[in-house]
Amino acid sequence: EAGVTQFPSHSVIEKGQTVTLRCDPISGHDNLYWYRRVMGKEIKFLLHFVKESKQDESGMPNNRFLAERTGGTYSTLKVQPAELEDSGVYFCASSQKMGGNGELFFGEGSRLTVL
Amino acid sequence: AQSVTQLGSHVSVSEGALVLLRCNYSSSVPPYLFWYVQYPNQGLQLLLKYTSAATLVKGINGFEAEFKKSETSFHLTKPSAHMSDAAEYFCAVSDRFGNEKLTFGTGTRLTIIP
């Protein structure tokens, strides 16, 4: 069974440009999360989808970030326009259902560098 | 609000030596605690979790952690380090069972010296 896959693995863009990150969760996993790690700091929660609905987006930094989950399958995270402080590693994670054993399955992350 | 503190961003131990990675938490409610590991070029993987059952929790690859409420700690240990343990380790907390909105520490990179 395929794990959580993220694309691209690394993206380098200039300030002001747009980037879209994609996450394909494990098949059948209703819950999808986005987390971010800024260089050397902790991994921080961004938002949580249950199927196609946003359950919690309290961690989204500002309105330059837009997350979608079409049809409850894959998810995209768009940053527009990108700023220098958006650089970091964006992790996607999925789990089967809420109230489960609390185990998240993480992708390898998408490293974003904004110049 | 919850928080996690991992003492030591880098830890080096000799192969065969004891591994001790420290994690202290702050939580206003009984916490649920996790250790995740990230091996090079891989995603984070759950090592073990504490969910208010036994205070000594055993995980994969010979790791274990002990929940100490009086010390607000959840340190990760392994009796004998192996080269394959080289990775970055993250301690995390959530405020209720099944809640996957985790608060992570800053991570500890473990290096194994041959």
Coordinates of N, CA and C in Angstrom, one line a residue:
Chain A
E1 N 0.9 -1.2 0.0 CA 0.0 0.0 0.0 C 0.9 1.2 0.0
A2 N 0.5 2.2 -0.9 CA 1.3 3.4 -1.0 C 1.1 4.2 0.3
G3 N 2.2 4.9 0.7 CA 2.1 5.8 1.8 C 1.6 7.2 1.4
V4 N 1.8 8.2 2.2 CA 1.4 9.5 1.9 C 2.5 10.1 1.0
T5 N 2.0 10.6 -0.1 CA 3.0 11.2 -1.1 C 2.8 12.7 -1.3
Q6 N 3.9 13.4 -1.4 CA 3.9 14.8 -1.5 C 4.7 15.2 -2.8
F7 N 4.2 16.3 -3.4 CA 4.9 16.8 -4.6 C 4.7 18.3 -4.6
P8 N 5.8 19.1 -5.0 CA 7.1 18.6 -5.3 C 7.9 18.3 -4.0
S9 N 9.0 17.7 -4.1 CA 9.8 17.4 -2.9 C 10.6 18.7 -2.5
H10 N 10.9 19.5 -3.5 CA 11.6 20.8 -3.3 C 11.2 21.8 -4.3
S11 N 10.9 23.0 -3.9 CA 10.5 24.0 -4.7 C 11.2 25.3 -4.4
V12 N 11.8 26.0 -5.3 CA 12.5 27.2 -5.1 C 11.8 28.3 -6.0
I13 N 11.3 29.3 -5.3 CA 10.6 30.4 -6.0 C 11.1 31.7 -5.5
E14 N 10.7 32.8 -6.2 CA 11.1 34.1 -5.8 C 9.9 34.7 -5.0
K15 N 10.2 35.6 -4.2 CA 9.2 36.3 -3.4 C 8.2 36.9 -4.4
G16 N 6.9 36.7 -4.0 CA 5.8 37.3 -4.9 C 5.2 36.2 -5.8
Q17 N 6.0 35.1 -6.0 CA 5.4 34.1 -6.9 C 4.4 33.2 -6.2
T18 N 3.8 32.3 -6.9 CA 2.8 31.4 -6.4 C 3.4 30.0 -6.4
V19 N 3.1 29.2 -5.4 CA 3.5 27.8 -5.4 C 2.3 27.0 -4.9
T20 N 2.1 25.8 -5.5 CA 1.1 24.9 -5.1 C 1.7 23.6 -4.7
L21 N 1.5 23.2 -3.5 CA 2.0 21.9 -3.0 C 0.8 20.9 -3.0
R22 N 1.2 19.6 -3.3 CA 0.1 18.6 -3.4 C 0.4 17.5 -2.5
C23 N -0.7 16.9 -1.9 CA -0.6 15.8 -1.0 C -1.6 14.7 -1.4
D24 N -1.1 13.5 -1.5 CA -2.0 12.4 -1.7 C -2.0 11.5 -0.5
P25 N -3.0 11.5 0.3 CA -3.0 10.7 1.5 C -3.1 9.2 1.2
I26 N -3.0 8.4 2.2 CA -3.2 7.0 2.1 C -4.7 6.7 1.7
S27 N -4.9 5.8 0.8 CA -6.3 5.6 0.3 C -7.2 5.2 1.5
G28 N -8.3 5.8 1.5 CA -9.3 5.4 2.6 C -9.1 6.3 3.9
H29 N -8.1 7.1 3.9 CA -7.9 7.9 5.1 C -8.8 9.2 5.0
D30 N -9.7 9.4 5.9 CA -10.6 10.5 5.9 C -9.9 11.8 6.4
N31 N -9.0 11.6 7.3 CA -8.3 12.8 7.9 C -7.1 13.2 7.2
L32 N -6.9 14.4 6.9 CA -5.7 14.9 6.2 C -5.3 16.2 6.9
Y33 N -4.0 16.2 7.2 CA -3.4 17.4 8.0 C -2.3 18.0 7.2
W34 N -2.1 19.3 7.4 CA -0.9 20.0 6.9 C -0.2 20.5 8.1
Y35 N 1.1 20.3 8.1 CA 2.0 20.8 9.2 C 3.1 21.5 8.5
R36 N 3.8 22.4 9.2 CA 4.9 23.1 8.6 C 6.1 23.2 9.6
R37 N 7.3 23.1 9.1 CA 8.4 23.3 10.0 C 9.3 24.3 9.3
V38 N 9.4 25.4 10.0 CA 10.3 26.5 9.6 C 11.7 26.1 10.2
M39 N 12.7 26.5 9.5 CA 14.1 26.0 9.8 C 14.4 26.0 11.2
G40 N 14.8 24.8 11.8 CA 15.3 24.8 13.1 C 14.2 24.9 14.2
K41 N 13.0 25.1 13.8 CA 11.9 25.3 14.8 C 11.0 24.0 14.9
E42 N 10.0 24.2 15.6 CA 9.1 23.0 15.8 C 8.2 22.9 14.6
I43 N 7.6 21.7 14.5 CA 6.6 21.4 13.5 C 5.3 21.9 14.0
K44 N 4.7 22.8 13.2 CA 3.4 23.4 13.6 C 2.2 23.0 12.8
F45 N 1.1 22.8 13.4 CA -0.1 22.5 12.8 C -0.6 23.6 11.9
L46 N -1.1 23.3 10.7 CA -1.7 24.3 9.8 C -3.2 24.2 9.8
L47 N -3.6 23.0 9.3 CA -5.0 22.7 9.2 C -5.3 21.2 9.1
H48 N -6.6 21.0 9.2 CA -7.1 19.6 9.2 C -8.4 19.5 8.4
F49 N -8.4 18.5 7.5 CA -9.6 18.2 6.7 C -10.1 16.9 7.2
V50 N -11.5 16.8 7.2 CA -12.1 15.5 7.3 C -12.9 15.3 6.0
K51 N -12.4 14.4 5.3 CA -12.9 14.2 3.9 C -12.7 15.6 3.2
E52 N -13.7 16.2 2.6 CA -13.5 17.4 1.8 C -13.7 18.7 2.7
S53 N -14.1 18.5 3.9 CA -14.4 19.7 4.8 C -13.2 20.1 5.7
K54 N -13.1 21.4 5.8 CA -12.1 21.9 6.7 C -12.6 21.8 8.1
Q55 N -11.9 21.0 8.9 CA -12.3 20.8 10.3 C -11.8 21.9 11.2
D56 N -10.5 22.2 10.9 CA -9.8 23.2 11.8 C -8.7 23.8 10.9
E57 N -8.8 25.1 10.8 CA -7.7 25.8 10.0 C -7.1 26.9 10.9
S58 N -7.1 26.7 12.2 CA -6.6 27.7 13.1 C -5.1 27.9 13.0
G59 N -4.4 27.0 12.4 CA -3.0 27.2 12.3 C -2.5 27.9 11.0
M60 N -3.4 28.2 10.1 CA -3.0 28.9 8.8 C -2.5 30.3 9.2
P61 N -1.3 30.6 8.6 CA -0.7 31.8 9.0 C -1.5 33.1 8.6
N62 N -2.0 33.1 7.4 CA -2.7 34.3 6.9 C -3.4 33.9 5.6
N63 N -4.1 34.9 5.0 CA -4.9 34.6 3.9 C -4.1 34.4 2.6
R64 N -2.8 34.4 2.7 CA -2.0 34.1 1.5 C -2.0 32.6 1.3
F65 N -2.4 31.8 2.3 CA -2.4 30.4 2.2 C -3.8 29.9 2.0
L66 N -4.0 29.0 1.0 CA -5.3 28.4 0.7 C -5.1 26.9 0.5
A67 N -5.9 26.2 1.3 CA -5.9 24.7 1.2 C -7.2 24.2 0.7
E68 N -7.1 23.2 -0.2 CA -8.3 22.6 -0.7 C -8.2 21.0 -0.7
R69 N -9.3 20.4 -0.7 CA -9.2 18.9 -0.7 C -10.4 18.5 -1.6
T70 N -10.1 18.3 -2.8 CA -11.2 18.1 -3.8 C -11.7 16.6 -3.7
G71 N -13.0 16.5 -3.5 CA -13.6 15.2 -3.4 C -13.2 14.4 -2.3
G72 N -12.5 15.0 -1.3 CA -12.0 14.2 -0.2 C -10.9 13.3 -0.5
T73 N -10.2 13.6 -1.6 CA -9.0 12.7 -1.9 C -7.8 13.5 -1.7
Y74 N -7.1 13.9 -2.8 CA -5.8 14.6 -2.6 C -6.1 16.1 -2.1
S75 N -5.1 16.7 -1.6 CA -5.2 18.1 -1.1 C -4.1 18.9 -1.7
T76 N -4.4 20.2 -1.9 CA -3.4 21.2 -2.3 C -3.3 22.3 -1.3
L77 N -2.1 22.8 -1.2 CA -1.9 24.0 -0.4 C -1.2 25.0 -1.3
K78 N -1.9 26.1 -1.5 CA -1.3 27.2 -2.4 C -0.9 28.3 -1.5
V79 N 0.3 28.9 -1.9 CA 0.8 30.1 -1.2 C 0.9 31.1 -2.3
Q80 N 0.2 32.2 -2.1 CA 0.1 33.3 -3.1 C -0.2 34.6 -2.5
P81 N 0.7 35.6 -2.6 CA 2.0 35.5 -3.1 C 3.0 35.1 -2.0
A82 N 4.0 34.3 -2.3 CA 4.9 33.8 -1.3 C 5.8 34.9 -0.8
E83 N 6.1 34.8 0.5 CA 7.0 35.7 1.2 C 8.2 34.9 1.7
L84 N 9.3 35.6 2.1 CA 10.5 35.0 2.6 C 10.2 34.0 3.8
E85 N 9.3 34.5 4.7 CA 9.1 33.7 5.9 C 8.3 32.5 5.7
D86 N 7.8 32.3 4.4 CA 7.1 31.1 4.1 C 8.0 29.9 3.9
S87 N 9.3 30.1 3.8 CA 10.2 29.1 3.6 C 10.2 28.0 4.7
G88 N 10.3 26.8 4.4 CA 10.2 25.7 5.4 C 9.9 24.4 4.7
V89 N 9.6 23.4 5.5 CA 9.2 22.1 5.0 C 7.7 21.9 5.4
Y90 N 6.9 21.6 4.4 CA 5.5 21.4 4.6 C 5.2 19.9 4.6
F91 N 4.7 19.5 5.7 CA 4.4 18.1 5.8 C 2.9 17.9 5.7
C92 N 2.5 16.8 5.0 CA 1.2 16.3 5.0 C 1.1 15.0 5.8
A93 N 0.0 14.8 6.4 CA -0.2 13.6 7.2 C -1.7 13.1 7.1
S94 N -1.9 11.8 7.2 CA -3.3 11.3 7.1 C -3.5 10.3 8.2
S95 N -4.8 10.1 8.5 CA -5.1 9.0 9.4 C -6.5 8.5 9.0
Q96 N -6.9 7.4 9.5 CA -8.1 6.7 9.0 C -9.3 7.4 9.5
K97 N -9.4 7.6 10.8 CA -10.6 8.3 11.3 C -10.3 8.9 12.7
M98 N -11.1 9.9 13.0 CA -10.9 10.5 14.3 C -11.3 9.6 15.4
G99 N -10.7 9.8 16.6 CA -10.9 8.9 17.7 C -10.2 7.6 17.5
G100 N -9.3 7.5 16.6 CA -8.5 6.3 16.4 C -7.4 6.3 17.4
N101 N -6.3 5.7 17.1 CA -5.2 5.6 18.0 C -4.3 6.7 18.0
G102 N -4.6 7.8 17.3 CA -3.8 9.0 17.3 C -2.6 8.9 16.4
E103 N -2.4 7.8 15.6 CA -1.2 7.7 14.8 C -1.4 8.4 13.5
L104 N -0.6 9.3 13.2 CA -0.6 10.0 11.9 C 0.5 9.4 11.0
F105 N 0.2 9.3 9.7 CA 1.1 8.8 8.7 C 1.6 10.0 7.9
F106 N 2.9 10.3 8.0 CA 3.4 11.5 7.3 C 4.0 11.2 6.0
G107 N 3.9 12.2 5.1 CA 4.7 12.2 3.9 C 6.1 12.7 4.2
E108 N 7.0 12.7 3.1 CA 8.4 13.1 3.3 C 8.5 14.6 3.4
G109 N 7.5 15.3 3.1 CA 7.5 16.8 3.1 C 7.9 17.4 1.8
S110 N 7.4 18.6 1.6 CA 7.8 19.5 0.5 C 8.6 20.7 1.0
R111 N 9.8 20.7 0.6 CA 10.7 21.8 1.1 C 10.5 23.0 0.2
L112 N 10.1 24.2 0.7 CA 9.8 25.4 0.0 C 10.9 26.4 0.4
T113 N 11.6 26.9 -0.6 CA 12.6 28.0 -0.5 C 12.1 29.2 -1.2
V114 N 11.9 30.3 -0.5 CA 11.5 31.5 -1.1 C 12.7 32.5 -1.1
L115 N 13.1 33.0 -2.3 CA 14.3 33.8 -2.4 C 13.9 35.3 -2.5
Chain B
A1 N -3.2 26.1 26.9 CA -2.2 25.8 25.8 C -1.2 24.8 26.2
Q2 N -0.8 24.0 25.2 CA 0.2 23.0 25.4 C 1.5 23.4 24.8
S3 N 2.6 22.8 25.4 CA 3.9 23.0 24.8 C 4.8 21.8 25.1
V4 N 5.8 21.7 24.3 CA 6.8 20.6 24.4 C 8.2 21.2 24.3
T5 N 9.1 20.8 25.2 CA 10.5 21.2 25.2 C 11.3 20.0 25.1
Q6 N 12.2 20.0 24.1 CA 13.2 18.9 23.9 C 14.5 19.5 24.2
L7 N 15.2 19.0 25.2 CA 16.5 19.5 25.6 C 17.5 18.9 24.7
G8 N 18.3 19.7 24.1 CA 19.4 19.2 23.2 C 18.9 19.0 21.8
S9 N 19.3 19.9 20.9 CA 18.9 19.8 19.5 C 19.8 18.7 18.8
H10 N 20.9 18.5 19.4 CA 21.8 17.4 18.8 C 22.3 16.6 20.0
V11 N 22.3 15.3 19.8 CA 22.8 14.3 20.8 C 23.6 13.3 20.0
S12 N 24.8 13.0 20.5 CA 25.7 12.0 19.9 C 26.0 10.9 21.0
V13 N 25.8 9.7 20.6 CA 26.2 8.6 21.5 C 27.0 7.6 20.7
S14 N 27.8 6.8 21.4 CA 28.5 5.7 20.8 C 27.6 4.5 20.5
E15 N 28.0 3.8 19.4 CA 27.2 2.6 19.2 C 27.3 1.6 20.4
G16 N 26.1 1.1 20.8 CA 26.1 0.2 22.0 C 25.8 1.0 23.3
A17 N 25.9 2.3 23.3 CA 25.7 3.1 24.5 C 24.2 3.3 24.6
L18 N 23.8 3.8 25.8 CA 22.5 4.2 26.2 C 22.1 5.4 25.4
V19 N 20.8 5.4 24.8 CA 20.3 6.6 24.2 C 19.3 7.2 25.2
L20 N 19.4 8.5 25.4 CA 18.4 9.2 26.3 C 18.1 10.5 25.6
L21 N 16.9 10.7 25.1 CA 16.4 11.9 24.5 C 15.3 12.5 25.4
R22 N 15.5 13.8 25.8 CA 14.7 14.3 26.8 C 13.5 15.1 26.2
C23 N 12.3 15.0 26.9 CA 11.1 15.7 26.5 C 10.4 16.1 27.8
N24 N 10.1 17.4 27.9 CA 9.2 17.9 28.9 C 8.0 18.6 28.3
Y25 N 6.9 18.4 28.9 CA 5.7 19.0 28.3 C 5.0 19.9 29.3
S26 N 4.1 20.7 28.8 CA 3.2 21.5 29.6 C 1.8 21.4 29.1
S27 N 0.9 21.1 30.0 CA -0.5 20.9 29.5 C -1.4 21.1 30.7
S28 N -2.5 21.8 30.4 CA -3.5 22.1 31.4 C -4.5 20.9 31.6
V29 N -4.4 19.9 30.8 CA -5.3 18.8 30.9 C -4.4 17.5 30.8
P30 N -4.9 16.4 31.2 CA -4.0 15.2 31.1 C -3.6 15.0 29.6
P31 N -2.3 14.9 29.4 CA -1.8 14.9 28.1 C -1.7 13.5 27.4
Y32 N -1.7 13.5 26.1 CA -1.4 12.3 25.4 C -0.1 12.6 24.7
L33 N 0.9 11.7 24.8 CA 2.2 12.0 24.4 C 2.7 11.0 23.3
F34 N 3.5 11.5 22.4 CA 4.0 10.8 21.3 C 5.5 11.0 21.1
W35 N 6.2 10.0 20.6 CA 7.5 10.2 20.0 C 7.4 9.8 18.5
Y36 N 7.8 10.7 17.6 CA 8.0 10.4 16.2 C 9.4 10.4 15.8
V37 N 9.8 9.6 14.8 CA 11.1 9.6 14.3 C 11.1 9.9 12.8
Q38 N 12.1 10.7 12.3 CA 12.3 10.9 10.9 C 13.6 10.5 10.5
Y39 N 13.7 9.4 9.7 CA 14.9 8.9 9.1 C 15.2 9.7 7.9
P40 N 16.4 9.8 7.5 CA 16.8 10.5 6.3 C 15.9 10.2 5.1
N41 N 15.4 11.2 4.4 CA 14.6 11.1 3.2 C 13.3 10.3 3.4
Q42 N 12.8 10.3 4.6 CA 11.5 9.7 4.9 C 10.6 10.6 5.6
G43 N 9.3 10.2 5.7 CA 8.4 11.0 6.5 C 8.5 10.6 8.0
L44 N 7.8 11.4 8.8 CA 7.8 11.0 10.3 C 7.1 9.7 10.5
Q45 N 7.6 9.0 11.4 CA 7.0 7.7 11.7 C 6.8 7.6 13.2
L46 N 5.6 7.1 13.7 CA 5.3 6.9 15.1 C 6.2 5.9 15.7
L47 N 6.9 6.3 16.8 CA 7.7 5.4 17.6 C 6.9 4.7 18.7
L48 N 6.3 5.6 19.4 CA 5.5 5.1 20.5 C 4.5 6.2 21.0
K49 N 3.6 5.8 21.9 CA 2.6 6.8 22.4 C 2.2 6.5 23.8
Y50 N 1.8 7.5 24.5 CA 1.3 7.3 25.9 C -0.1 7.8 25.8
T51 N -1.1 7.0 26.3 CA -2.5 7.4 26.2 C -3.2 7.1 27.6
S52 N -2.5 7.3 28.7 CA -3.0 7.2 30.0 C -3.2 5.7 30.5
A53 N -2.6 4.8 29.8 CA -2.6 3.4 30.3 C -1.3 3.2 31.1
A54 N -0.5 2.3 30.7 CA 0.8 2.1 31.5 C 1.7 3.3 31.3
T55 N 2.4 3.6 32.4 CA 3.3 4.8 32.3 C 4.6 4.5 31.5
L56 N 4.9 3.2 31.5 CA 6.1 2.8 30.7 C 5.6 2.3 29.4
V57 N 6.0 2.9 28.3 CA 5.5 2.6 27.0 C 6.6 2.0 26.2
K58 N 6.4 0.9 25.5 CA 7.4 0.3 24.6 C 7.0 0.6 23.2
G59 N 8.0 0.9 22.4 CA 7.7 1.2 21.0 C 8.5 0.3 20.1
I60 N 8.6 0.8 18.9 CA 9.3 0.0 17.9 C 10.8 0.1 18.0
N61 N 11.6 -0.8 17.4 CA 13.0 -0.7 17.4 C 13.7 -0.6 18.7
G62 N 13.1 -1.2 19.8 CA 13.7 -1.3 21.1 C 13.6 0.0 21.9
F63 N 12.9 1.0 21.4 CA 12.8 2.2 22.2 C 11.6 2.1 23.2
E64 N 11.8 2.9 24.3 CA 10.7 3.0 25.3 C 10.7 4.4 25.9
A65 N 9.6 4.7 26.5 CA 9.5 6.0 27.2 C 8.7 5.9 28.4
E66 N 9.0 6.7 29.4 CA 8.3 6.6 30.7 C 7.6 8.0 31.0
F67 N 6.3 7.9 31.2 CA 5.5 9.1 31.5 C 5.7 9.4 33.0
K68 N 6.2 10.6 33.4 CA 6.3 10.9 34.8 C 5.6 12.2 35.0
K69 N 4.4 12.1 35.6 CA 3.6 13.3 35.8 C 4.2 14.3 36.7
S70 N 4.8 13.8 37.8 CA 5.4 14.8 38.7 C 6.6 15.6 38.1
E71 N 7.2 15.0 37.1 CA 8.3 15.7 36.5 C 7.9 16.3 35.1
T72 N 6.6 16.1 34.7 CA 6.1 16.5 33.4 C 7.1 16.1 32.3
S73 N 7.5 14.9 32.4 CA 8.5 14.4 31.4 C 8.0 13.1 30.7
F74 N 8.6 12.9 29.5 CA 8.3 11.7 28.7 C 9.6 11.5 27.9
H75 N 10.7 11.1 28.6 CA 12.0 10.9 28.0 C 12.0 9.6 27.2
L76 N 12.7 9.6 26.1 CA 12.8 8.4 25.3 C 14.2 7.7 25.5
T77 N 14.2 6.4 25.7 CA 15.4 5.7 25.9 C 15.5 4.4 25.1
K78 N 16.8 4.0 24.9 CA 17.1 2.7 24.3 C 18.4 2.2 24.9
P79 N 18.4 1.0 25.4 CA 19.6 0.6 26.1 C 20.9 0.6 25.3
S80 N 20.8 0.2 24.0 CA 22.0 0.1 23.2 C 21.8 0.6 21.9
A81 N 22.5 1.7 21.6 CA 22.3 2.4 20.3 C 22.9 1.6 19.1
H82 N 22.2 1.7 18.0 CA 22.6 1.0 16.8 C 22.8 2.1 15.7
M83 N 23.6 1.8 14.8 CA 23.9 2.8 13.7 C 22.6 3.2 13.0
S84 N 21.7 2.3 12.9 CA 20.4 2.6 12.2 C 19.5 3.5 13.0
D85 N 19.9 3.9 14.2 CA 19.0 4.8 15.0 C 19.3 6.2 14.7
A86 N 20.3 6.5 13.9 CA 20.6 7.9 13.5 C 19.4 8.5 12.8
A87 N 18.9 9.5 13.3 CA 17.6 10.1 12.8 C 17.3 11.4 13.6
E88 N 16.2 12.0 13.3 CA 15.7 13.1 14.1 C 14.5 12.7 14.8
Y89 N 14.4 13.0 16.1 CA 13.3 12.5 16.9 C 12.5 13.7 17.4
F90 N 11.2 13.5 17.4 CA 10.3 14.6 17.8 C 9.3 14.1 18.8
C91 N 9.2 14.9 19.9 CA 8.2 14.6 21.0 C 7.0 15.5 20.7
A92 N 5.8 15.0 20.9 CA 4.6 15.7 20.6 C 3.5 15.4 21.7
V93 N 2.6 16.4 21.8 CA 1.5 16.2 22.8 C 0.2 16.6 22.1
S94 N -0.9 15.9 22.6 CA -2.2 16.4 22.2 C -3.1 16.4 23.4
D95 N -4.2 17.1 23.3 CA -5.0 17.4 24.5 C -6.0 16.3 24.8
R96 N -6.2 15.4 23.9 CA -7.2 14.3 24.2 C -7.0 13.2 23.3
F97 N -7.4 12.0 23.7 CA -7.2 10.8 23.0 C -7.9 10.9 21.6
G98 N -7.2 10.5 20.6 CA -7.7 10.6 19.2 C -7.5 11.9 18.5
N99 N -7.1 13.0 19.3 CA -6.9 14.3 18.7 C -5.5 14.3 18.0
E100 N -5.6 14.5 16.7 CA -4.3 14.4 16.0 C -3.7 15.8 15.7
K101 N -4.3 16.8 16.3 CA -3.7 18.1 16.2 C -2.6 18.2 17.2
L102 N -1.4 17.9 16.8 CA -0.3 17.7 17.7 C 0.5 19.0 17.9
T103 N 1.0 19.1 19.1 CA 2.0 20.2 19.3 C 3.4 19.5 19.5
F104 N 4.3 19.9 18.6 CA 5.6 19.2 18.5 C 6.7 20.0 19.3
G105 N 7.7 19.3 19.7 CA 8.9 20.0 20.1 C 9.8 20.3 18.9
T106 N 10.9 20.9 19.2 CA 11.8 21.4 18.1 C 12.7 20.2 17.5
G107 N 12.6 19.0 18.1 CA 13.3 17.9 17.5 C 14.7 17.8 18.1
T108 N 15.2 16.5 18.1 CA 16.6 16.2 18.5 C 17.2 15.3 17.5
R109 N 18.3 15.8 16.9 CA 19.0 14.9 15.9 C 20.0 14.0 16.6
L110 N 19.8 12.7 16.5 CA 20.7 11.7 17.1 C 21.7 11.2 16.1
T111 N 23.0 11.4 16.5 CA 24.1 10.8 15.8 C 24.7 9.7 16.5
I112 N 25.0 8.6 15.8 CA 25.6 7.4 16.4 C 27.1 7.4 16.0
I113 N 28.0 7.3 17.0 CA 29.4 7.3 16.7 C 29.9 5.8 16.6
P114 N 30.5 5.4 15.5 CA 30.9 4.0 15.4 C 31.9 3.6 16.5

